mmCIF file of C-alpha atoms in Angstrom:
data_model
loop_
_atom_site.group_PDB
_atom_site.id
_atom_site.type_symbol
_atom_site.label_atom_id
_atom_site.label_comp_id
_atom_site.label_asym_id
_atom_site.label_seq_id
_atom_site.Cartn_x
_atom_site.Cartn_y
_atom_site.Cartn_z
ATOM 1 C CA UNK M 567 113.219 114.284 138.012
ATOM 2 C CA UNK M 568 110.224 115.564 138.839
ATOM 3 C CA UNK M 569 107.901 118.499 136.096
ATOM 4 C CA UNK M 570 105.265 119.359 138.034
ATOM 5 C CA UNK M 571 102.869 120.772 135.290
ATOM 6 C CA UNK M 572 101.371 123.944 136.818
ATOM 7 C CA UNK M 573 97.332 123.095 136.797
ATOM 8 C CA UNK M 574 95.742 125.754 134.626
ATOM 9 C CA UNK M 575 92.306 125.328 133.854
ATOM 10 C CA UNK M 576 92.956 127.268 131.064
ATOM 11 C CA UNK M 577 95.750 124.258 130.230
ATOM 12 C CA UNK M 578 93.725 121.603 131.096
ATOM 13 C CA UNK M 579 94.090 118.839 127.547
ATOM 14 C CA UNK M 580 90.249 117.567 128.778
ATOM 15 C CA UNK M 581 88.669 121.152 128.524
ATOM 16 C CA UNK M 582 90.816 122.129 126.090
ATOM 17 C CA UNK M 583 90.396 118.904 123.822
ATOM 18 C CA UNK M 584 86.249 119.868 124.206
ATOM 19 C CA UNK M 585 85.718 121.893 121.569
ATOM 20 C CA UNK M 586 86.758 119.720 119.302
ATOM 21 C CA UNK M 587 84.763 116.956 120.344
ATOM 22 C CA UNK M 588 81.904 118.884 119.459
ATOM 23 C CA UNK M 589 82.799 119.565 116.009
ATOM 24 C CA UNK M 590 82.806 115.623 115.591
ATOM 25 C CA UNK M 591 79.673 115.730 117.269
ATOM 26 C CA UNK M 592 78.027 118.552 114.855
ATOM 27 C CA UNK M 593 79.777 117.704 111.316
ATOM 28 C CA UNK M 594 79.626 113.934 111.975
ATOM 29 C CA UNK M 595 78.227 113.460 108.145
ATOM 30 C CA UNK M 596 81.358 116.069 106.453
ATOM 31 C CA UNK M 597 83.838 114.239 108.705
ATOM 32 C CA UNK M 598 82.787 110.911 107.592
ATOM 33 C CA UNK M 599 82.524 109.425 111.030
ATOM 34 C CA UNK M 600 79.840 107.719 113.061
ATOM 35 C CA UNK M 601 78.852 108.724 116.281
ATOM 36 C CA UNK M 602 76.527 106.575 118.898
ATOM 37 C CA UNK M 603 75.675 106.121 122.838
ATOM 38 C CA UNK M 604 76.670 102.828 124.577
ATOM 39 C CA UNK M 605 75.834 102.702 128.028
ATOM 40 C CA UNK M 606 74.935 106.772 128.253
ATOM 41 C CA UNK M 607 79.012 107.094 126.983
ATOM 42 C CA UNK M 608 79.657 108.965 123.401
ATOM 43 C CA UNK M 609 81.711 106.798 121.577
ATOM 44 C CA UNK M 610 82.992 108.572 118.022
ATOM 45 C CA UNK M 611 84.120 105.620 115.713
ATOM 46 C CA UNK M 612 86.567 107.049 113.273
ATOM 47 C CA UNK M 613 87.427 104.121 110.983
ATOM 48 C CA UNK M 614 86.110 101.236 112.389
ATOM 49 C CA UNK M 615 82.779 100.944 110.333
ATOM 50 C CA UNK M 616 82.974 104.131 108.325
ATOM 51 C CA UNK M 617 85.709 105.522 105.984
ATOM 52 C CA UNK M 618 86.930 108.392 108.292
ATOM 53 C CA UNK M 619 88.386 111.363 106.606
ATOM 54 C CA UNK M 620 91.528 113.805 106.370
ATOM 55 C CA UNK M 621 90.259 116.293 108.239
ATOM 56 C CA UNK M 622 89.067 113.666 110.795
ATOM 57 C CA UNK M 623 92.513 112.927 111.544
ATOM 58 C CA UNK M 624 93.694 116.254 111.765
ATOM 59 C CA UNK M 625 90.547 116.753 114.577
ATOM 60 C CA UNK M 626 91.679 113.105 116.029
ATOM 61 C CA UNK M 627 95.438 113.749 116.294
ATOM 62 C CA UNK M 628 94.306 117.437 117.787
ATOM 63 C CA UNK M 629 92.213 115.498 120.585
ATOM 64 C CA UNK M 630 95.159 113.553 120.959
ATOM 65 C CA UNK M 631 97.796 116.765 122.027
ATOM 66 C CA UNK M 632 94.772 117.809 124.640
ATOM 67 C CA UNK M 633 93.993 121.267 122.121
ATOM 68 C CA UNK M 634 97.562 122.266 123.063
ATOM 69 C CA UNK M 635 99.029 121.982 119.478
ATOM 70 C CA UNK M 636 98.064 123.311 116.325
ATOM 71 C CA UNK M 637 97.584 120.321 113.722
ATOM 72 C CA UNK M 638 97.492 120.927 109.670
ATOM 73 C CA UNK M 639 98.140 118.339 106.454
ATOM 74 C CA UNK M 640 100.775 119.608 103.690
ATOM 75 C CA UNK M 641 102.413 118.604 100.990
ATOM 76 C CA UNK M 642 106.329 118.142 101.996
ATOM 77 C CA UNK M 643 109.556 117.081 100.060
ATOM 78 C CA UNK M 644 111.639 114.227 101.865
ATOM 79 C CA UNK M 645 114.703 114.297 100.199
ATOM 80 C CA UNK M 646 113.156 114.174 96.886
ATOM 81 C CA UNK M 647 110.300 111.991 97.738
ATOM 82 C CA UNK M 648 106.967 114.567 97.579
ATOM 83 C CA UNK M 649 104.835 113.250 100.107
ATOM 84 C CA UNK M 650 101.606 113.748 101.627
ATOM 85 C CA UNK M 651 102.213 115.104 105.625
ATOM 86 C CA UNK M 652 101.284 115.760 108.956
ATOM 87 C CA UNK M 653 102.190 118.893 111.051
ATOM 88 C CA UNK M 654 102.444 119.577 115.038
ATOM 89 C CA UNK M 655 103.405 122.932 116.397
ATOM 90 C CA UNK M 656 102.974 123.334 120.412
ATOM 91 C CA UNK M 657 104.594 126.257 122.803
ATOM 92 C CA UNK M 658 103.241 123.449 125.450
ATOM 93 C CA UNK M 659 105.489 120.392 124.309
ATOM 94 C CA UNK M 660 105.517 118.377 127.715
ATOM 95 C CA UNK M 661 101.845 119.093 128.481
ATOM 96 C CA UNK M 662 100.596 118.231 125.473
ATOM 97 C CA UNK M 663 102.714 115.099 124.192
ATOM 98 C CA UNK M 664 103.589 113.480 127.352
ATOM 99 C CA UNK M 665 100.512 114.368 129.506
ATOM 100 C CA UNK M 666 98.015 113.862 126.747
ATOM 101 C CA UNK M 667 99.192 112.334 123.759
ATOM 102 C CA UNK M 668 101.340 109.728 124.866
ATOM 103 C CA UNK M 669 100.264 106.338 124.970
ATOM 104 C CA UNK M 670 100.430 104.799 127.967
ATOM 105 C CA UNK M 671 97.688 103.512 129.261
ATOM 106 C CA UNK M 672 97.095 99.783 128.282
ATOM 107 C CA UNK M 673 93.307 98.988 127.488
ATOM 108 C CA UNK M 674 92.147 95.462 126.557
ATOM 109 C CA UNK M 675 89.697 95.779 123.116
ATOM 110 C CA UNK M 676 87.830 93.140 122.694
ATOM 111 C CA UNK M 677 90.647 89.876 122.521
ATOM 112 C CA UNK M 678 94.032 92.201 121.662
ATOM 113 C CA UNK M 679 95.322 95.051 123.604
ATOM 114 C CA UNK M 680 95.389 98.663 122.610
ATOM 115 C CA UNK M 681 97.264 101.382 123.873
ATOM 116 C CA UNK M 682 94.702 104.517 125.539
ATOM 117 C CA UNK M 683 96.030 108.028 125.165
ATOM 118 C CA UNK M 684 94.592 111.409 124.983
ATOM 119 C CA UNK M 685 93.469 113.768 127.521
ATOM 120 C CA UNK M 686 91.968 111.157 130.031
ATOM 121 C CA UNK M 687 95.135 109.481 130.480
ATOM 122 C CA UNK M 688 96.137 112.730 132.345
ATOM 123 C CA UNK M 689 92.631 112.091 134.560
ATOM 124 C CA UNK M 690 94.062 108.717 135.560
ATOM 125 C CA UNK M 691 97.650 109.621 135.769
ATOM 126 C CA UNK M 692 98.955 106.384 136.455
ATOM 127 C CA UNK M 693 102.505 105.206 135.836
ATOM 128 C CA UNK M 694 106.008 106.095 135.570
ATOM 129 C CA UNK M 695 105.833 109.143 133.532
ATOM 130 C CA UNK M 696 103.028 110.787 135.691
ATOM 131 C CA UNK M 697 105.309 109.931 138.719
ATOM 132 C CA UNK M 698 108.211 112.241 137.137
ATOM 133 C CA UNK M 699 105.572 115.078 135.478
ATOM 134 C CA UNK M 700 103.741 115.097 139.281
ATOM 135 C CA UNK M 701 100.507 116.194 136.911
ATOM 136 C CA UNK M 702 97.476 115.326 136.936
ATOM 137 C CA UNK M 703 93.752 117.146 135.320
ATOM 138 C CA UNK M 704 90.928 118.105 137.445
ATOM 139 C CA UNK M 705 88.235 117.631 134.669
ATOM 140 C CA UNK M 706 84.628 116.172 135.322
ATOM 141 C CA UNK M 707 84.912 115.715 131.466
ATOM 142 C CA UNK M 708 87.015 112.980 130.083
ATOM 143 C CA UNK M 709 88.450 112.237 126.088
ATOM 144 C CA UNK M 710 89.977 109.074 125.347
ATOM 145 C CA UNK M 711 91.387 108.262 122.161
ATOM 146 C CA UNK M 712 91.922 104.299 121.137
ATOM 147 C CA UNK M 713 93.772 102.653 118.391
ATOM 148 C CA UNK M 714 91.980 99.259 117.380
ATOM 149 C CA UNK M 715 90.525 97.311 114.961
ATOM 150 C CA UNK M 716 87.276 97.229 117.110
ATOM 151 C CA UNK M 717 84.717 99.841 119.070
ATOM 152 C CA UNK M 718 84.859 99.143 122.869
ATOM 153 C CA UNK M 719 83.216 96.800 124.742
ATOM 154 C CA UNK M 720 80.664 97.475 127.504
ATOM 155 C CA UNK M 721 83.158 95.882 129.691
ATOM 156 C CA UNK M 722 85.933 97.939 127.958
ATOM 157 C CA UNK M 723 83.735 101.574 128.771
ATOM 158 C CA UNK M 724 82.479 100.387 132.030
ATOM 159 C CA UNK M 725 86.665 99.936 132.917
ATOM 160 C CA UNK M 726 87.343 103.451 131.744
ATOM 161 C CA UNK M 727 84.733 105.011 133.491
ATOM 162 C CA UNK M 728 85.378 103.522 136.833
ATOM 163 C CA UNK M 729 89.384 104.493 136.055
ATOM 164 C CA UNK M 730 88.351 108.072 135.062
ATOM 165 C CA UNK M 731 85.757 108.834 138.265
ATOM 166 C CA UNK M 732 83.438 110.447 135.687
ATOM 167 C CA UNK M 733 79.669 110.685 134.689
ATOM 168 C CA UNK M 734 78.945 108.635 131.223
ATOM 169 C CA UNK M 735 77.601 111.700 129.656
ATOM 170 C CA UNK M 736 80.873 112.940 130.421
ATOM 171 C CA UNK M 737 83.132 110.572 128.568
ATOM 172 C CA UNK M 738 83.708 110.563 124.773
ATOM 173 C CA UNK M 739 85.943 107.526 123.091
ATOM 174 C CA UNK M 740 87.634 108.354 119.814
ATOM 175 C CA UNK M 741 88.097 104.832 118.127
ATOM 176 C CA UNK M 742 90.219 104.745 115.144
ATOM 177 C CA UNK M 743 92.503 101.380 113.489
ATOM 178 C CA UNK M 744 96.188 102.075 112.715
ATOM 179 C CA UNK M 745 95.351 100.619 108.964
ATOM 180 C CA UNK M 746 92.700 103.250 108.416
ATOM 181 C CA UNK M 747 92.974 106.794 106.758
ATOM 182 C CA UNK M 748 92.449 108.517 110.555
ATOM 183 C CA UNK M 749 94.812 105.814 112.167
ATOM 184 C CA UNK M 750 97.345 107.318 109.526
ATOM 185 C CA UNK M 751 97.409 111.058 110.278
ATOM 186 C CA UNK M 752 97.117 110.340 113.845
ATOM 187 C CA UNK M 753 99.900 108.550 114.244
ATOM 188 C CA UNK M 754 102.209 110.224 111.749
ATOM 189 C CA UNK M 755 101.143 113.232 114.092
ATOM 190 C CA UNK M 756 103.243 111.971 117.345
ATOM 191 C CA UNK M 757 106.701 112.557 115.461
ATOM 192 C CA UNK M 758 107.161 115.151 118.357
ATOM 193 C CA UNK M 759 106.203 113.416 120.877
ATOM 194 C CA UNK M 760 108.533 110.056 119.899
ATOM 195 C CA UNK M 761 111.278 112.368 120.188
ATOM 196 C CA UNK M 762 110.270 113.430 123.307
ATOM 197 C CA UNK M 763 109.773 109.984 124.611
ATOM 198 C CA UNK M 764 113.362 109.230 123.253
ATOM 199 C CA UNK M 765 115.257 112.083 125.479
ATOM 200 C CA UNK M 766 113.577 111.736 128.404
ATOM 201 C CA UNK M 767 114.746 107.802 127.674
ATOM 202 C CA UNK M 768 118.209 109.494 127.697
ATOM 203 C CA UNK M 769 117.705 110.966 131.137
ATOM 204 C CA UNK M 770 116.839 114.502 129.820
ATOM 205 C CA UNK M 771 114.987 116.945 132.093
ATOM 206 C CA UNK M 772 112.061 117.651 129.347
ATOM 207 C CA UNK M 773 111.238 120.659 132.045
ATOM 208 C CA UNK M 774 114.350 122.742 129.829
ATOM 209 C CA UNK M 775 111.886 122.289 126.446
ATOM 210 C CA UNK M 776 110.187 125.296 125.850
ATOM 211 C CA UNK M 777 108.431 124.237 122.409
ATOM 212 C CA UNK M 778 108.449 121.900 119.861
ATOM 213 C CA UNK M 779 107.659 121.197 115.696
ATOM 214 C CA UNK M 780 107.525 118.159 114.281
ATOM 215 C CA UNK M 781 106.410 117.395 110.392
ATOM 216 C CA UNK M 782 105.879 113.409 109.230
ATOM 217 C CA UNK M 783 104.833 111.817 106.189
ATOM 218 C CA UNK M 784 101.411 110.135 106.380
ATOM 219 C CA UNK M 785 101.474 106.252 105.161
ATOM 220 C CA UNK M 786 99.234 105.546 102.948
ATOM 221 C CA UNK M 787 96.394 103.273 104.196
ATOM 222 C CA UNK M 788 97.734 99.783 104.704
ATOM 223 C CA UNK M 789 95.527 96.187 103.668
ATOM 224 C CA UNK M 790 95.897 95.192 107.186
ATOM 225 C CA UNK M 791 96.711 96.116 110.555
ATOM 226 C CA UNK M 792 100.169 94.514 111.263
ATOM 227 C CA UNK M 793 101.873 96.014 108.094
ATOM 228 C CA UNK M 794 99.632 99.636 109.137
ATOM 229 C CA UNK M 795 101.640 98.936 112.578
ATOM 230 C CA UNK M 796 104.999 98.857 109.891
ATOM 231 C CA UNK M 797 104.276 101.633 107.911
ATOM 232 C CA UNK M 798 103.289 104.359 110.730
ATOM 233 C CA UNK M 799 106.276 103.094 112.674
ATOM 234 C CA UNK M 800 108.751 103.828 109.175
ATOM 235 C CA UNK M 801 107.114 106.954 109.107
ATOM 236 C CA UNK M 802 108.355 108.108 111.866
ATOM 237 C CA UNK M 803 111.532 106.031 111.863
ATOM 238 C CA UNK M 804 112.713 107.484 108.238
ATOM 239 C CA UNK M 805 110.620 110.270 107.559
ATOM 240 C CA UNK M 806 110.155 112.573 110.518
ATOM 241 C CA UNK M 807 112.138 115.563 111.529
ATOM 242 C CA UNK M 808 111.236 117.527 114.883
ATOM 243 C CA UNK M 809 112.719 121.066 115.839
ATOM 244 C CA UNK M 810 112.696 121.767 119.770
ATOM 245 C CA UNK M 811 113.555 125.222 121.174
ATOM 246 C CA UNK M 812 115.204 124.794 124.389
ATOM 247 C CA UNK M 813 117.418 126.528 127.093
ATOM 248 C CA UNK M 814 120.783 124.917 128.360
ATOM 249 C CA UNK M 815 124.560 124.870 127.614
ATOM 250 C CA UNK M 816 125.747 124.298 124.541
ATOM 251 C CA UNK M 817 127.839 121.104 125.078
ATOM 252 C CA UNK M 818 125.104 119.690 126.611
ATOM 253 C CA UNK M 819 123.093 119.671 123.569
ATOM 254 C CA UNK M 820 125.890 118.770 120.979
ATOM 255 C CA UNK M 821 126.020 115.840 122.918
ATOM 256 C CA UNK M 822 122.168 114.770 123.287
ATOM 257 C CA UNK M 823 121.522 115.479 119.756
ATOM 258 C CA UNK M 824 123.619 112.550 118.200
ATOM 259 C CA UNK M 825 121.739 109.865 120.632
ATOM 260 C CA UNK M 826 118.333 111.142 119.477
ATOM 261 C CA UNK M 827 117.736 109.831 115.908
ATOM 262 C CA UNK M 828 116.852 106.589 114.329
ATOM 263 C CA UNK M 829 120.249 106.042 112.521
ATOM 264 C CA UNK M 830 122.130 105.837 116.348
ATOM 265 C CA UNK M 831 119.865 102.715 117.111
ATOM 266 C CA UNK M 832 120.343 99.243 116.463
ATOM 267 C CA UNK M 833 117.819 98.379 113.758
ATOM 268 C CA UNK M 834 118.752 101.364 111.852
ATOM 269 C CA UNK M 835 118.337 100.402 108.156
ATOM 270 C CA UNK M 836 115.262 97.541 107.721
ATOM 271 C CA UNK M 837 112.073 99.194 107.301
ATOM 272 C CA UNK M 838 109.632 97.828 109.779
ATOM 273 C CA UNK M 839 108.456 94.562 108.059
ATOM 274 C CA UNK M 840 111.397 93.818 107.293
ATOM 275 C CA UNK M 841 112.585 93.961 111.139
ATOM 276 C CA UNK M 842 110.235 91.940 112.208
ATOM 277 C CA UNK M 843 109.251 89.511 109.940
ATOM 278 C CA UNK M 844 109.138 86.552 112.696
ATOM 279 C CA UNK M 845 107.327 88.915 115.097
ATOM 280 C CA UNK M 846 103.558 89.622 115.108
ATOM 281 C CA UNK M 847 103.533 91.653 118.389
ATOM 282 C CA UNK M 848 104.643 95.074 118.201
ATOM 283 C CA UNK M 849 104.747 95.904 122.013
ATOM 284 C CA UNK M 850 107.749 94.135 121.435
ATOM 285 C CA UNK M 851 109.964 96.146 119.763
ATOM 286 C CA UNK M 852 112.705 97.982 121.594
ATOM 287 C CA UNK M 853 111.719 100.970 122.811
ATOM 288 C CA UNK M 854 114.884 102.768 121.546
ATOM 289 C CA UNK M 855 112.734 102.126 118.236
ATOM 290 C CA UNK M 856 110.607 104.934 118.778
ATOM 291 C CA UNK M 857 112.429 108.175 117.367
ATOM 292 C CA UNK M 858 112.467 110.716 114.532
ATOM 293 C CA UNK M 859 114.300 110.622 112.152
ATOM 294 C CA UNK M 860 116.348 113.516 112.346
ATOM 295 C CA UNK M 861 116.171 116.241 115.133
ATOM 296 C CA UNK M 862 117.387 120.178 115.651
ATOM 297 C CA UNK M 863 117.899 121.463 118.866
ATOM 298 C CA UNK M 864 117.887 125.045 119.032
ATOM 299 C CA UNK M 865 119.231 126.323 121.868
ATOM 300 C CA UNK M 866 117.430 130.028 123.476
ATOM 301 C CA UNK M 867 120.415 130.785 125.838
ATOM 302 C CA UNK M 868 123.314 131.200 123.292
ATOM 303 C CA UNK M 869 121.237 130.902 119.901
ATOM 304 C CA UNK M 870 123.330 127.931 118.163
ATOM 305 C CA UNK M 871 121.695 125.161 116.820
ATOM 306 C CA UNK M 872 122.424 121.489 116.378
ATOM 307 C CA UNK M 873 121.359 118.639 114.622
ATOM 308 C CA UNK M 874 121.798 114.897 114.067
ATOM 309 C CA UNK M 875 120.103 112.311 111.756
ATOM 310 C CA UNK M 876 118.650 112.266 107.616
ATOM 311 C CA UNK M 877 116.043 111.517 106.165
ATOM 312 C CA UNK M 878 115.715 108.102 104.227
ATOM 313 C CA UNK M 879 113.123 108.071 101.032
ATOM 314 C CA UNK M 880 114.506 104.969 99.793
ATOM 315 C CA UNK M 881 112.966 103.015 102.607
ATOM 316 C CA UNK M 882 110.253 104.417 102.551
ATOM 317 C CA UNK M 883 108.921 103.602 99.252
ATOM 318 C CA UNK M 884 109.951 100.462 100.141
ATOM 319 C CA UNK M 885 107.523 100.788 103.370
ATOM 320 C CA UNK M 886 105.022 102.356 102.166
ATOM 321 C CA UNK M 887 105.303 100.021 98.085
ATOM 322 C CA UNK M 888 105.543 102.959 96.262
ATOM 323 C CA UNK M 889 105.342 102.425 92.486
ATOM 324 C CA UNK M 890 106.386 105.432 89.933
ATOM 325 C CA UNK M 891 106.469 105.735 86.161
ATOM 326 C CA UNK M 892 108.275 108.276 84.392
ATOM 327 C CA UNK M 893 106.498 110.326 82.045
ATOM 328 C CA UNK M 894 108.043 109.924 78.927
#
């Protein structure tokens, strides 16, 4: 079914995502980041070479949503596990997690593959989900965020820029690893969006979401990228709950909300590594894999609520090797 996203200017993730390209750009040094032309393009490495930062993630995850969400770090308790977490509130749910921060667009980086998402992925609109949100973003400026290990090629930048139509002094590529301390918030930050990716799986009409608020724990920084991969996923998987305001009939809802969470899919119960411990590739995993873990649906029309999944602690520590002592 087709969302046609109404094309705002004032709505737009590219223009909106601009201001906060150019606090990377002017606190570079506070945010711990490093910041360099290649081929007249800005590319902002966030992890690759330099440390990166908390509030660099918070500013990277932001980019992400298009500047439609408000981002913030807290602490949170999950089920008696006092955790370190990640925040997203947005009154533009759709726009910004499916037309910005959903990662679709597959970009090769150097010999792997990395996923592309951000606000320029709603330049190029390509794909299925573009073909149902009929969107796409007039913006002679383009953001890019990338997940890898390594900054982009000239080959890599010279692909995105013919993709986006855009000047290089327009284009700016966020590069951050999943194993990095910016790789962690950001991902940890797409709880909402995984559970938005999971009902329109179910054959939802997202257009009935009015807003959405998702909170995840953020994994601590992993030795290497494959168990990083593990750890953001259980995250999410275990750790995540998401609240969505919405406006339908009640048995509608009763009955979406107890296909939504992790514990009604298959591999419920194994914490990532675990899972896949014969698998290095994890554009493998079933997509029913991506999902909070627990979800409220709160419905405007009649004002009852519903909810479906728990939180699991235990495998997270497990996840994320957790080791406590009792004071004595």
């Amino acid at each position: 079914m087709l969302l046609p996203l109404s094309r705002i200017p004032e709505l737009s993730p590219n223009r909106q995502a601009f201001p906060l390209i150019k606090e990377f750009l002017s606190r570079s040094e506070l945010l711990q980041i490093k910041v360099h032309k290649q081929n007249g393009v800005t590319v902002i490495d966030c992890g690759v070479h330099v440390e990166g930062s908390w509030e660099a993630g918070i500013l990277f995850a932001s980019v992400c949503l298009g500047g439609l969400a408000q981002v913030k770090l807290q602490w949170m308790d999950f089920n008696g596990l006092r955790w370190p977490s990640v925040e997203v509130v947005t009154d533009h749910p759709v726009r910004a997690c499916m037309a910005s921060q959903y990662a679709g667009w597959p970009i090769k980086l150097g010999k792997g593959l990395t996923m592309g998402s951000g606000p320029a992925c709603a330049i190029v609109h390509k794909g299925s989900l573009f073909r149902m949100l009929g969107y796409e973003d007039h913006s002679e400026t383009a953001i890019i965020c990338l997940e890898g290990r390594e900054l982009p090629s000239d080959e890599v930048i010279q692909h995105i820029l013919e993709e986006c139509h855009c000047d290089p002094r327009n284009l700016y590529i966020l590069v951050a690893p999943t194993a990095s301390l910016v790789g962690s918030v950001q991902v940890a930050a797409r709880a909402l969006e995984t559970a938005l990716f999971k009902i329109r799986r179910l054959g939802y009409d997202l257009g009935k979401i009015i807003s959405g608020w998702g909170v995840c724990p953020i994994p601590p920084v992993a030795r290497d990228t494959r168990s990083g991969l593990g750890r953001t996923n259980d995250a999410i998987f275990y750790g995540s709950s998401v609240f969505c305001n919405l406006r339908d009939e009640d048995e509608t809802l009763d009955h979406l909300v107890k296909q939504v969470p992790s514990c009604s899919t298959k591999g419920y119960g194994y914490a990532y590594m675990e899972a896949q411990a014969t698998s290095n590739n994890f554009f493998n995993i079933d997509p029913d894999q991506f999902t909070p873990a627990e979800i409220w649906l709160c419905n405007l029309n009649s004002g009852r609520s519903f909810h479906a999944g728990s939180l699991r602690p235990d495998i997270l520590r497990r996840s994320f090797e957790l080791e406590t002592n009792s004071c004595i």
